[in-house]
Coordinates of C-alpha atoms and ligand atoms in Angstrom, one line a residue:
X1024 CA 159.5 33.3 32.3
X1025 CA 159.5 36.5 30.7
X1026 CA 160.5 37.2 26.9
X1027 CA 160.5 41.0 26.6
X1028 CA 160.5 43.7 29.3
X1029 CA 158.7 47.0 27.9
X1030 CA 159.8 50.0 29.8
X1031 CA 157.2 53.0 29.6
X1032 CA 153.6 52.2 29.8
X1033 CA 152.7 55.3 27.0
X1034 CA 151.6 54.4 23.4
X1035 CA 154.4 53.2 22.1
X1036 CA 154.9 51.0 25.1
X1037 CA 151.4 49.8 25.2
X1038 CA 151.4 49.3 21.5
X1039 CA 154.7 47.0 21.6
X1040 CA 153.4 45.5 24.3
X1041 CA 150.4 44.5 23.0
X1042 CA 151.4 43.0 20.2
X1043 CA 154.5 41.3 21.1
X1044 CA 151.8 39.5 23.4
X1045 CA 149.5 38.6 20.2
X1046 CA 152.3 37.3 18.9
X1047 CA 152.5 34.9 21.7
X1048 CA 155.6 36.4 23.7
X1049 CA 155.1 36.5 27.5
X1050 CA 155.4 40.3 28.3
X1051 CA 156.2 42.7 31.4
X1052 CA 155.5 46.3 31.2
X1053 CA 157.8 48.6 33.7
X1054 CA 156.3 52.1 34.3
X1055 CA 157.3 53.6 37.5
X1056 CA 154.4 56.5 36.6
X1057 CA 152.0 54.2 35.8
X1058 CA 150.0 54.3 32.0
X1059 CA 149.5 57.2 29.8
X1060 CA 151.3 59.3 32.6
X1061 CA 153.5 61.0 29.8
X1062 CA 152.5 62.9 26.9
X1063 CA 150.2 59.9 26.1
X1064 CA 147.4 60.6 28.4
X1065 CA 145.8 63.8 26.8
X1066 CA 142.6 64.2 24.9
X1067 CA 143.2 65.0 21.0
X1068 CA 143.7 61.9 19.2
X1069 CA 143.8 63.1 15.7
X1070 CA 145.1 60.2 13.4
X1071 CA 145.8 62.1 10.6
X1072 CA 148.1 61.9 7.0
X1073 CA 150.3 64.1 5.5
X1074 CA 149.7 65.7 2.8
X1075 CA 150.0 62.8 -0.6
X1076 CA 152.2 64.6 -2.4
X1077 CA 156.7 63.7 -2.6
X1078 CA 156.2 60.6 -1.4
X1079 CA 158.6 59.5 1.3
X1080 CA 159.5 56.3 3.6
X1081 CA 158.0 58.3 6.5
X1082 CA 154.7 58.8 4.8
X1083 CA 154.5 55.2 3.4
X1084 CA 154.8 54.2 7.2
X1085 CA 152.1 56.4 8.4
X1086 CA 149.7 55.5 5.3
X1087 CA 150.3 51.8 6.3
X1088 CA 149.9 52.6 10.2
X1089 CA 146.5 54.6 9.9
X1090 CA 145.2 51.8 7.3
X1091 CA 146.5 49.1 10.1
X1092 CA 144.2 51.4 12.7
X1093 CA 141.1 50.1 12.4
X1094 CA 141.8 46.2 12.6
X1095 CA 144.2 47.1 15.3
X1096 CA 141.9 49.1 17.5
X1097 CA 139.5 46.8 17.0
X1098 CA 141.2 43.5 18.2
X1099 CA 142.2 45.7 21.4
X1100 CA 138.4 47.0 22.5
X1101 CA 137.2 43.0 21.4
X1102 CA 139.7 41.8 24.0
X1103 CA 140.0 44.1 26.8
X1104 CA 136.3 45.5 26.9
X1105 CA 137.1 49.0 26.8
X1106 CA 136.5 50.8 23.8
X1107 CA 139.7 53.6 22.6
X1108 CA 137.3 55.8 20.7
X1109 CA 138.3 55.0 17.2
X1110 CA 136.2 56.0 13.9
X1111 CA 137.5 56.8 10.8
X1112 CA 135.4 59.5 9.9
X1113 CA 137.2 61.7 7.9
X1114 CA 138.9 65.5 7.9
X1115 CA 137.7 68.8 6.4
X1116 CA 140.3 71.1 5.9
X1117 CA 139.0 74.5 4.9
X1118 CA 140.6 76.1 1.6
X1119 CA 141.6 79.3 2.2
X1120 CA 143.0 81.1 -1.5
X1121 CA 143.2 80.4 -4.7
X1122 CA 146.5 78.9 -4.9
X1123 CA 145.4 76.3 -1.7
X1124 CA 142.5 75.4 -4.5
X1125 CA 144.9 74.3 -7.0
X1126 CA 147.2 72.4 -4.8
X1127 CA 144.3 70.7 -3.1
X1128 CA 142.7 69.8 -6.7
X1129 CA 146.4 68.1 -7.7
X1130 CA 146.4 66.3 -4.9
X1131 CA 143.1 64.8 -5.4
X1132 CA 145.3 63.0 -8.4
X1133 CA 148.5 62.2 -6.3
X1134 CA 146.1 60.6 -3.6
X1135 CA 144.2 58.5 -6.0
X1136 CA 147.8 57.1 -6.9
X1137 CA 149.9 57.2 -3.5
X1138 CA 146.8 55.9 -1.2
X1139 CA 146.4 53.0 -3.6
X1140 CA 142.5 54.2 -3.8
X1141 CA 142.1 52.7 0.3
X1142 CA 141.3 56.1 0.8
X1143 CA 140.6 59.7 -1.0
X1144 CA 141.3 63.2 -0.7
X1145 CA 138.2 65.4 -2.4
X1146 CA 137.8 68.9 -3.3
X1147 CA 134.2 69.7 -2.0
X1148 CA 132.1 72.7 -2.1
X1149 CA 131.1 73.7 1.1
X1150 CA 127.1 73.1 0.3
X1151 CA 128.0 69.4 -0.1
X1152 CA 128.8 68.9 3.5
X1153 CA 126.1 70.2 5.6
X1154 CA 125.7 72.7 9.1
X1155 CA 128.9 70.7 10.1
X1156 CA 131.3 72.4 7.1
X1157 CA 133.9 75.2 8.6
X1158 CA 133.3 77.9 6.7
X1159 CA 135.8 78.6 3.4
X1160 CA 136.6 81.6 1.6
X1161 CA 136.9 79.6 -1.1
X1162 CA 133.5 78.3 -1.0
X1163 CA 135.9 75.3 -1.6
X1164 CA 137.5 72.0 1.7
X1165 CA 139.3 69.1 1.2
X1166 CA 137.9 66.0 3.1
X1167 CA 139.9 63.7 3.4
X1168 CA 138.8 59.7 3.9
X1169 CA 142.1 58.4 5.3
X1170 CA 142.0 60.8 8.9
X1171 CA 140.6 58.8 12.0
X1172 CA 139.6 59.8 15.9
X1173 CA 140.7 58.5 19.1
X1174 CA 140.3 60.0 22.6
X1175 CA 144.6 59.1 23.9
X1176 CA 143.5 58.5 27.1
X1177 CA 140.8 55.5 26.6
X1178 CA 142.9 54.1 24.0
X1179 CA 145.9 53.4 26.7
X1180 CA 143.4 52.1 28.9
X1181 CA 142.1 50.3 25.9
X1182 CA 145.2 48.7 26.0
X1183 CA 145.4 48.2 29.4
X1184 CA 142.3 46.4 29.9
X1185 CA 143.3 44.3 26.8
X1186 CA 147.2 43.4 28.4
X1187 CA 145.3 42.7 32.0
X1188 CA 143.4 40.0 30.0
X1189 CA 146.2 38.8 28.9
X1190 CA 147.5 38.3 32.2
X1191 CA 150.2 41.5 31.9
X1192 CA 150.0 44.1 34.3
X1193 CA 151.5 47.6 34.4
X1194 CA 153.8 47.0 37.4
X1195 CA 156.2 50.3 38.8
X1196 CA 159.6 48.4 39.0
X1197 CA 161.0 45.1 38.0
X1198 CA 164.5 43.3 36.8
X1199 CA 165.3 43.7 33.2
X1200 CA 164.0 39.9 31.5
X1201 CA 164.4 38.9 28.4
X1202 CA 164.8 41.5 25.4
X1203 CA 163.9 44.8 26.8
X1204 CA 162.7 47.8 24.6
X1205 CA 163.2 51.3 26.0
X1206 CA 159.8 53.2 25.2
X1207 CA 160.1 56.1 28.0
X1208 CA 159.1 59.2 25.8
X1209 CA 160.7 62.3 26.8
X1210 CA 162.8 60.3 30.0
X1211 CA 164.9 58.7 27.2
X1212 CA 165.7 61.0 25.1
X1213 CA 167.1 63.2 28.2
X1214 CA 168.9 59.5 29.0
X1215 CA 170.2 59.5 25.4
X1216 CA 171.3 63.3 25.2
X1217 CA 172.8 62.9 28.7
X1218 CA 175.3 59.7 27.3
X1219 CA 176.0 61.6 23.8
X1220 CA 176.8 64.8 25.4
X1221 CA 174.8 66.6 22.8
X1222 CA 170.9 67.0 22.1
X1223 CA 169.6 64.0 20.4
X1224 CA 166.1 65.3 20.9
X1225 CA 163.8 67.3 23.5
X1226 CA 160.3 68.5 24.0
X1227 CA 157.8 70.0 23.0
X1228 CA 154.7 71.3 24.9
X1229 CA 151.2 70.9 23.9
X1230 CA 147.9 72.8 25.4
X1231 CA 145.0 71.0 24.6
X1232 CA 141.2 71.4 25.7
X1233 CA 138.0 69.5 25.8
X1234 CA 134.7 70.7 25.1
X1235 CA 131.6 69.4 26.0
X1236 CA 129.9 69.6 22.6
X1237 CA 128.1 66.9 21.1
X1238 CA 128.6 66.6 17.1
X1239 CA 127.7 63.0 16.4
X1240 CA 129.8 60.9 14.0
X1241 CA 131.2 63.8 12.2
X1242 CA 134.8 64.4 10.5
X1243 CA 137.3 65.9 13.1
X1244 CA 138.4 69.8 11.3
X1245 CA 141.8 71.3 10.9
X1246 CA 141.4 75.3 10.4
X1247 CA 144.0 78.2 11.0
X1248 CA 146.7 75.0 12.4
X1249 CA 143.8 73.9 14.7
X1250 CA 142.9 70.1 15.5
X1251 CA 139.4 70.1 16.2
X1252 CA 137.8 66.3 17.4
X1253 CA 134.6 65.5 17.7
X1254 CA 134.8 62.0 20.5
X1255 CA 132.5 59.6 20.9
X1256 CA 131.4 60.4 23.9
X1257 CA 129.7 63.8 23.6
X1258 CA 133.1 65.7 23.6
X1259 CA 134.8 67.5 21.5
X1260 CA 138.7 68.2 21.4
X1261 CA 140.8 70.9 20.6
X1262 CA 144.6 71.6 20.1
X1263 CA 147.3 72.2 20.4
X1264 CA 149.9 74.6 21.1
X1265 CA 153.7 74.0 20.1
X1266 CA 155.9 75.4 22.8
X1267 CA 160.1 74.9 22.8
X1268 CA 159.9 77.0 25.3
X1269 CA 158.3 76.2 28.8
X1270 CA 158.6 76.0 32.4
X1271 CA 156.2 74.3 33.7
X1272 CA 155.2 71.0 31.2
X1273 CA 151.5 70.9 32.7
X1274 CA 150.3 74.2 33.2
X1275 CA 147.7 76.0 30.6
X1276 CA 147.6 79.2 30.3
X1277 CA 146.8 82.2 27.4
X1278 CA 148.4 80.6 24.3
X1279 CA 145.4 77.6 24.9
X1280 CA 143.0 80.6 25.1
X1281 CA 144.3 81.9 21.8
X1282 CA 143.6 78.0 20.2
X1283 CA 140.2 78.1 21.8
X1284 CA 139.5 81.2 19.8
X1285 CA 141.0 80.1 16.8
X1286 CA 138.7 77.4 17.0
X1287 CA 136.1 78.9 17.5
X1288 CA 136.5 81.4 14.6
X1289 CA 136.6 78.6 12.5
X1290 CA 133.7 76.7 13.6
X1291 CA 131.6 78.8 14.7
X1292 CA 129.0 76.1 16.0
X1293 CA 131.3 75.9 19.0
X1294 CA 130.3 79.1 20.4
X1295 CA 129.3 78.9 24.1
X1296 CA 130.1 75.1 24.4
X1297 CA 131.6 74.5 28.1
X1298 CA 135.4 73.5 28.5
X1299 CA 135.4 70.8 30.5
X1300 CA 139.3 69.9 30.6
X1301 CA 142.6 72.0 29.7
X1302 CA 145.4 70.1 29.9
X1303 CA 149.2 69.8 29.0
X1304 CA 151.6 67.3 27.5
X1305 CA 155.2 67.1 26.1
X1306 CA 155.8 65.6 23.1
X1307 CA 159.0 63.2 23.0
X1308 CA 160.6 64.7 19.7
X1309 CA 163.9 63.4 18.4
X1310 CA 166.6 65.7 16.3
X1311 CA 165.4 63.6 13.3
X1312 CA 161.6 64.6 13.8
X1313 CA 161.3 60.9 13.0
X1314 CA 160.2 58.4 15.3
X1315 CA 163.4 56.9 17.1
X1316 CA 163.4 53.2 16.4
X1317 CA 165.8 50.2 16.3
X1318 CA 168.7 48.8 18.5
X1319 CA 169.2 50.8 21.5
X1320 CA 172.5 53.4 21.0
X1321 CA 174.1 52.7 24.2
X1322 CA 172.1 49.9 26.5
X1323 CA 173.8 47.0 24.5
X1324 CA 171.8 44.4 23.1
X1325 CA 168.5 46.1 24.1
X1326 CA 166.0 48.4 21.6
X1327 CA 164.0 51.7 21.5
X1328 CA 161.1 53.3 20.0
X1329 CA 160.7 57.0 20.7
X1330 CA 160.1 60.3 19.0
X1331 CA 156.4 60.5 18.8
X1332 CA 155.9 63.7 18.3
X1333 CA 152.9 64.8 16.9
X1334 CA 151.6 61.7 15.4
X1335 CA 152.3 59.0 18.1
X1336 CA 149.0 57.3 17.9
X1337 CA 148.9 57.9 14.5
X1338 CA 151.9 55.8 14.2
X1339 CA 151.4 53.4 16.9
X1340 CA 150.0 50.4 15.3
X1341 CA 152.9 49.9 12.7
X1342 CA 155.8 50.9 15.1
X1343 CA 154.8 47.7 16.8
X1344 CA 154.7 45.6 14.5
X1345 CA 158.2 46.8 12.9
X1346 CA 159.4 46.5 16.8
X1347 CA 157.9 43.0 17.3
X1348 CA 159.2 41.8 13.8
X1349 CA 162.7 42.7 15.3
X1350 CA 162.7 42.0 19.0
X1351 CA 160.7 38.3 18.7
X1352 CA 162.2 37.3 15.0
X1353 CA 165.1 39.5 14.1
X1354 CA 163.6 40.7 11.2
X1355 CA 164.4 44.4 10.8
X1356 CA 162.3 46.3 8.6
X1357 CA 162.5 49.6 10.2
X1358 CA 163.1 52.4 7.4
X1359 CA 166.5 54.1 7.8
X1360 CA 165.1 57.7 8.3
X1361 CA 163.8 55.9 11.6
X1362 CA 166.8 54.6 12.6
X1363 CA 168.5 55.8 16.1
X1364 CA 171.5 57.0 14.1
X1365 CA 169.6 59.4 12.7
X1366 CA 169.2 61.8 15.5
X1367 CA 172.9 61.4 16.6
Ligands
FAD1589 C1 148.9 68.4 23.4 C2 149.3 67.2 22.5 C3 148.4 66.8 21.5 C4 148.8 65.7 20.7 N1 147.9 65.3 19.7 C5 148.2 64.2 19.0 C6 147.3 63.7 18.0 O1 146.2 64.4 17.8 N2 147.6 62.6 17.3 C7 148.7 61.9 17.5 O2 149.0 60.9 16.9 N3 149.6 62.3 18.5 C8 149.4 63.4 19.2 N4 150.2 63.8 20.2 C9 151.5 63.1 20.3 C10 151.5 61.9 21.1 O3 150.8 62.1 22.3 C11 152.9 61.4 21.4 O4 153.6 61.2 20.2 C12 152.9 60.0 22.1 O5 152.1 60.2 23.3 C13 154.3 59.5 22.5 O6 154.1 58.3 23.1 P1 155.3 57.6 23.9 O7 154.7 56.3 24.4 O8 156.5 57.6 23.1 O9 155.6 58.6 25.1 P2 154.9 58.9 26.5 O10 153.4 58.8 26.4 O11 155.4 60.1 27.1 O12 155.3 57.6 27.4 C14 156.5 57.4 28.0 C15 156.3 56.7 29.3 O13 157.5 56.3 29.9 C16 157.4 56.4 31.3 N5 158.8 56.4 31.8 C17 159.6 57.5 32.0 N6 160.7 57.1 32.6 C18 160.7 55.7 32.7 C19 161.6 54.7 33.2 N7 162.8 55.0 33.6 N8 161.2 53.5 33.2 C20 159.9 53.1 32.7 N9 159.0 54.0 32.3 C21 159.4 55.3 32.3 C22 156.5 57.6 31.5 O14 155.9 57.5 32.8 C23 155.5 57.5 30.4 O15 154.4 56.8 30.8 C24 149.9 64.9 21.0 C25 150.7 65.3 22.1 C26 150.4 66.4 22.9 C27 151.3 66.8 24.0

């Protein structure tokens, strides 16, 4: 007997998945590619807030979902074995001007109040930190407490390892059984923008690289629009590009060179480290921006949850939860902004 059928084996699958399974639902995941073959299976894995300032449903749902993280992540490695890579250690975000200082100082105060004190976002002088700090014209970088690290990759086989304990496998083709939840990235929104006859979303190409460069437990670094992620395993990521645009979705070419060197202009430490990986990815990204989530818009009586974006795994842990309070209880607590409808 099977009670759900999850169809895509990328984070959002594997998330749902997971903890539809917890929850003591006998699952089947469908993914003819096999896991993390979408834009799921890269190497960045910045879990990361928005800025705590105009408070919105969207941000509430990611504060939760990078709070839930840690218990989350945790529960999967203790199960399957195989650890995803996860430590929150913190962000430094270089201050660039005068006016950045100011903002960053008011926000300290709007953190303190939206983040319910779980977590904190400090003005710092650049002396405070250590060899690690970016450089800041300012002398002045906000480090936030809230931002976490995962390497993509080992956190979908995280998962995996985790589900094949549970006796669910990642098979390539079976019948629809039970309620089924459409999690197929960039396939379903093509599916949905085919059947509406007008865009509902599309993709967007990443670049990403990874260094072999070893900086301990230190906070990943966002400088000049550059994710920089130190992994637990002696690597050290950096992206990513944001390309409409593209041909081919898994070629890398000069506009990862020109993040490289942004990177590297900003933390200079990274000078001469190797690149052992360049890869590419496209991100599932609905007309909404928002994640796509809710009753399916035209396979009756089944669900969906697209429309990663950028901050899939930062969203993954509470998008299955909200998905598993509706598919196993009926119990839809999905915010509006999320819902399907929005993107048509
Ligand atoms: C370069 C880059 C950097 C990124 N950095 C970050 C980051 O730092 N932090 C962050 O939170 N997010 C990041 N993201 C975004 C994140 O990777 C995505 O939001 C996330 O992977 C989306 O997950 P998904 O499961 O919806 O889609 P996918 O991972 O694309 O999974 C969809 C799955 O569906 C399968 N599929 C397709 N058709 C079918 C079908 N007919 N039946 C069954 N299965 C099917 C595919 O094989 C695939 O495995 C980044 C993305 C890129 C490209």
């Amino acid at each position: 007997m099977v009670d759900v059928t999850v169809r895509g084996a990328g984070i959002f699958g594997l998330s749902i998945a997971w903890t539809c399974a917890r929850r003591g639902a006998k699952v089947q995941v469908v993914d003819p590619f096999g896991p993390g073959a979408g834009s799921s299976g890269g190497l960045v894995g910045a879990l990361a807030p928005h800025v705590p300032e105009n408070w919105n449903a969207k941000k509430a749902f990611q504060f939760e979902s990078l709070i839930m993280a840690e218990p989350f992540w945790t529960q999967v490695e203790a199960t399957g074995g195989v650890s995803p890579g996860y430590a929150r250690l913190g962000r430094l975000q270089p201050i660039t001007d005068a006016r950045g200082l100011e903002l960053a100082r008011a926000r300290e105060k709007t953190a303190a109040e939206l983040w319910q004190g779980r977590a904190d976002w400090r003005v710092m002088a650049t002396d405070q930190i250590g060899a690690w700090c970016p450089p800041s014209p300012t002398g002045f970088v906000i480090l936030d407490t809230l931002s976490a690290r995962m390497h993509p990759r080992r956190a979908c086989a995280a998962l995996v390892a985790a589900l094949a304990v549970m006796g669910i496998d990642i098979v390539p083709g079976a019948p629809d059984k039970g309620q089924v939840v459409h999690a197929t990235g960039l396939a379903g929104l093509q599916e949905l923008s085919t059947a509406f006859g007008k865009t509902v979303g599309n993709g967007v190409k990443g670049q990403a690289a990874l260094l072999r460069f070893d900086a301990g437990v230190a906070p990943q670094i966002f400088a000049d629009a550059v994710h920089i992620v130190p992994h637990a395993d002696g690597t050290l990521a950096i992206g990513s590009t944001s390309e409409r645009d593209y041909e081919d979705p898994t070629s890398t070419d000069t506009a990862l060179d020109d993040v490289l060197d942004r990177a590297m202009r900003a933390v200079p430490l990274l000078h001469g480290a190797e690149v052992i990986e360049r890869w590419a990815g496209v991100r599932p990204r609905s007309k909404s921006r928002a994640p796509m989530l809710g009753v399916h818009p035209f396979h009756k009586g089944q669900f969906i949850a697209n429309g990663g974006f950028k901050i899939g795994f930062g969203m993954a842990p509470k998008i299955a939860e909200v998905m598993a309070d509706l598919i196993l209880e009926g119990h839809d607590t999905i915010p509006a902004d999320f819902l399907p409808r929005a993107s048509l």
